[in-house]
Amino acid sequence: LSAACRTAAMASLSMSLSATSLGSKAAAAARPVAAPAARAGAAPLANTRLVTEAKNPKLKTNKSAAKRFRATGTGKIMRRCAGKAHINEHKSAAQLKRLSTKKVVKDTEWDNISGMMPYLKLNRHSNAK
């Protein structure tokens, strides 16, 4: 903007500010008016907003953990056995059958997995022997 435009804009701004501070009719008309109180049994006003409480953000589930671990109905965490993905031709049938079963996660890993899967229904004392 040129200097003349800037000074003209500042002058109009200062005039409008002085008019509102003096309480002119134009300034009074521009003030927001409070909405009338709702009558008993009347429908709520269309321009009112509902105030919602602030909520904590949702916790994210670690998707790689969700694909590797499952919870049983009693709340135990189950995992697959390692060593059966490939190079199985030299392993015996009994070993392959044993590696096919699901195992219960050790107590030392419980906190790590439950932290990665915050919404998993777990029973902390189900692993106790």
PDB file of C-alpha atoms in Angstrom, residues 8-85:
ATOM      1  CA  ALA A   8      -6.529   7.005   5.021  1.00  0.00           C
ATOM      2  CA  ALA A   9      -7.072   3.507   6.415  1.00  0.00           C
ATOM      3  CA  MET A  10      -5.635   4.497   9.794  1.00  0.00           C
ATOM      4  CA  ALA A  11      -7.851   7.587   9.920  1.00  0.00           C
ATOM      5  CA  SER A  12     -11.030   5.615   9.196  1.00  0.00           C
ATOM      6  CA  LEU A  13     -10.019   3.013  11.767  1.00  0.00           C
ATOM      7  CA  SER A  14      -9.414   5.629  14.453  1.00  0.00           C
ATOM      8  CA  MET A  15     -12.762   7.290  13.662  1.00  0.00           C
ATOM      9  CA  SER A  16     -14.630   3.995  13.986  1.00  0.00           C
ATOM     10  CA  LEU A  17     -12.863   3.231  17.266  1.00  0.00           C
ATOM     11  CA  SER A  18     -13.721   6.637  18.683  1.00  0.00           C
ATOM     12  CA  ALA A  19     -17.358   6.208  17.628  1.00  0.00           C
ATOM     13  CA  THR A  20     -17.632   2.906  19.437  1.00  0.00           C
ATOM     14  CA  SER A  21     -15.958   4.257  22.552  1.00  0.00           C
ATOM     15  CA  LEU A  22     -18.348   7.249  22.624  1.00  0.00           C
ATOM     16  CA  GLY A  23     -21.361   4.966  22.419  1.00  0.00           C
ATOM     17  CA  SER A  24     -22.962   6.240  19.233  1.00  0.00           C
ATOM     18  CA  LYS A  25     -26.180   4.795  17.873  1.00  0.00           C
ATOM     19  CA  ALA A  26     -24.325   2.939  15.132  1.00  0.00           C
ATOM     20  CA  ALA A  27     -22.013   1.337  17.653  1.00  0.00           C
ATOM     21  CA  ALA A  28     -24.966   0.366  19.850  1.00  0.00           C
ATOM     22  CA  ALA A  29     -26.681  -1.284  16.895  1.00  0.00           C
ATOM     23  CA  ALA A  30     -23.548  -3.291  16.133  1.00  0.00           C
ATOM     24  CA  ARG A  31     -23.270  -4.736  19.660  1.00  0.00           C
ATOM     25  CA  PRO A  32     -24.417  -8.339  20.019  1.00  0.00           C
ATOM     26  CA  VAL A  33     -27.758  -8.788  21.739  1.00  0.00           C
ATOM     27  CA  ALA A  34     -28.265 -11.578  24.240  1.00  0.00           C
ATOM     28  CA  ALA A  35     -30.748 -14.238  23.163  1.00  0.00           C
ATOM     29  CA  PRO A  36     -34.035 -14.321  25.101  1.00  0.00           C
ATOM     30  CA  ALA A  37     -34.392 -16.990  27.742  1.00  0.00           C
ATOM     31  CA  ALA A  38     -36.066 -20.182  26.559  1.00  0.00           C
ATOM     32  CA  ARG A  39     -39.584 -20.796  27.794  1.00  0.00           C
ATOM     33  CA  ALA A  40     -40.526 -23.982  29.559  1.00  0.00           C
ATOM     34  CA  GLY A  41     -41.432 -26.638  26.992  1.00  0.00           C
ATOM     35  CA  ALA A  42     -40.176 -24.594  24.042  1.00  0.00           C
ATOM     36  CA  ALA A  43     -37.824 -26.012  21.444  1.00  0.00           C
ATOM     37  CA  PRO A  44     -34.171 -25.012  21.894  1.00  0.00           C
ATOM     38  CA  LEU A  45     -32.906 -22.100  19.857  1.00  0.00           C
ATOM     39  CA  ALA A  46     -31.250 -23.015  16.588  1.00  0.00           C
ATOM     40  CA  ASN A  47     -28.193 -20.818  17.121  1.00  0.00           C
ATOM     41  CA  THR A  48     -27.175 -22.275  20.487  1.00  0.00           C
ATOM     42  CA  ARG A  49     -24.170 -24.568  20.734  1.00  0.00           C
ATOM     43  CA  LEU A  50     -23.843 -27.571  22.939  1.00  0.00           C
ATOM     44  CA  VAL A  51     -20.834 -27.414  25.233  1.00  0.00           C
ATOM     45  CA  THR A  52     -18.969 -30.711  25.273  1.00  0.00           C
ATOM     46  CA  GLU A  53     -16.432 -31.771  27.821  1.00  0.00           C
ATOM     47  CA  ALA A  54     -12.811 -32.051  26.770  1.00  0.00           C
ATOM     48  CA  LYS A  55     -11.881 -35.704  26.262  1.00  0.00           C
ATOM     49  CA  ASN A  56      -8.500 -37.340  26.404  1.00  0.00           C
ATOM     50  CA  PRO A  57      -7.172 -38.455  23.030  1.00  0.00           C
ATOM     51  CA  LYS A  58      -7.592 -42.092  22.107  1.00  0.00           C
ATOM     52  CA  LEU A  59      -4.615 -44.378  22.612  1.00  0.00           C
ATOM     53  CA  LYS A  60      -3.205 -45.969  19.487  1.00  0.00           C
ATOM     54  CA  THR A  61      -2.797 -49.714  19.193  1.00  0.00           C
ATOM     55  CA  ASN A  62       0.526 -50.906  17.810  1.00  0.00           C
ATOM     56  CA  LYS A  63      -0.625 -52.722  14.677  1.00  0.00           C
ATOM     57  CA  SER A  64       2.373 -55.027  14.459  1.00  0.00           C
ATOM     58  CA  ALA A  65       1.668 -56.235  18.001  1.00  0.00           C
ATOM     59  CA  ALA A  66      -2.033 -56.639  17.216  1.00  0.00           C
ATOM     60  CA  LYS A  67      -1.135 -59.042  14.395  1.00  0.00           C
ATOM     61  CA  ARG A  68       1.224 -61.112  16.558  1.00  0.00           C
ATOM     62  CA  PHE A  69      -0.634 -61.467  19.860  1.00  0.00           C
ATOM     63  CA  ARG A  70      -4.155 -62.507  20.856  1.00  0.00           C
ATOM     64  CA  ALA A  71      -5.972 -62.595  24.181  1.00  0.00           C
ATOM     65  CA  THR A  72      -7.816 -65.695  25.322  1.00  0.00           C
ATOM     66  CA  GLY A  73     -11.204 -65.605  26.968  1.00  0.00           C
ATOM     67  CA  THR A  74      -9.558 -65.875  30.377  1.00  0.00           C
ATOM     68  CA  GLY A  75      -7.257 -62.919  29.647  1.00  0.00           C
ATOM     69  CA  LYS A  76      -3.978 -64.623  28.783  1.00  0.00           C
ATOM     70  CA  ILE A  77      -1.800 -63.312  25.960  1.00  0.00           C
ATOM     71  CA  MET A  78      -0.960 -65.946  23.351  1.00  0.00           C
ATOM     72  CA  ARG A  79       1.829 -65.913  20.746  1.00  0.00           C
ATOM     73  CA  ARG A  80       3.082 -68.074  17.883  1.00  0.00           C
ATOM     74  CA  CYS A  81       6.208 -70.185  18.159  1.00  0.00           C
ATOM     75  CA  ALA A  82       9.352 -69.159  16.324  1.00  0.00           C
ATOM     76  CA  GLY A  83      11.161 -71.518  13.974  1.00  0.00           C
ATOM     77  CA  LYS A  84       8.408 -72.772  11.670  1.00  0.00           C
ATOM     78  CA  ALA A  85       8.370 -70.117   8.928  1.00  0.00           C
TER      79      ALA A  85
END
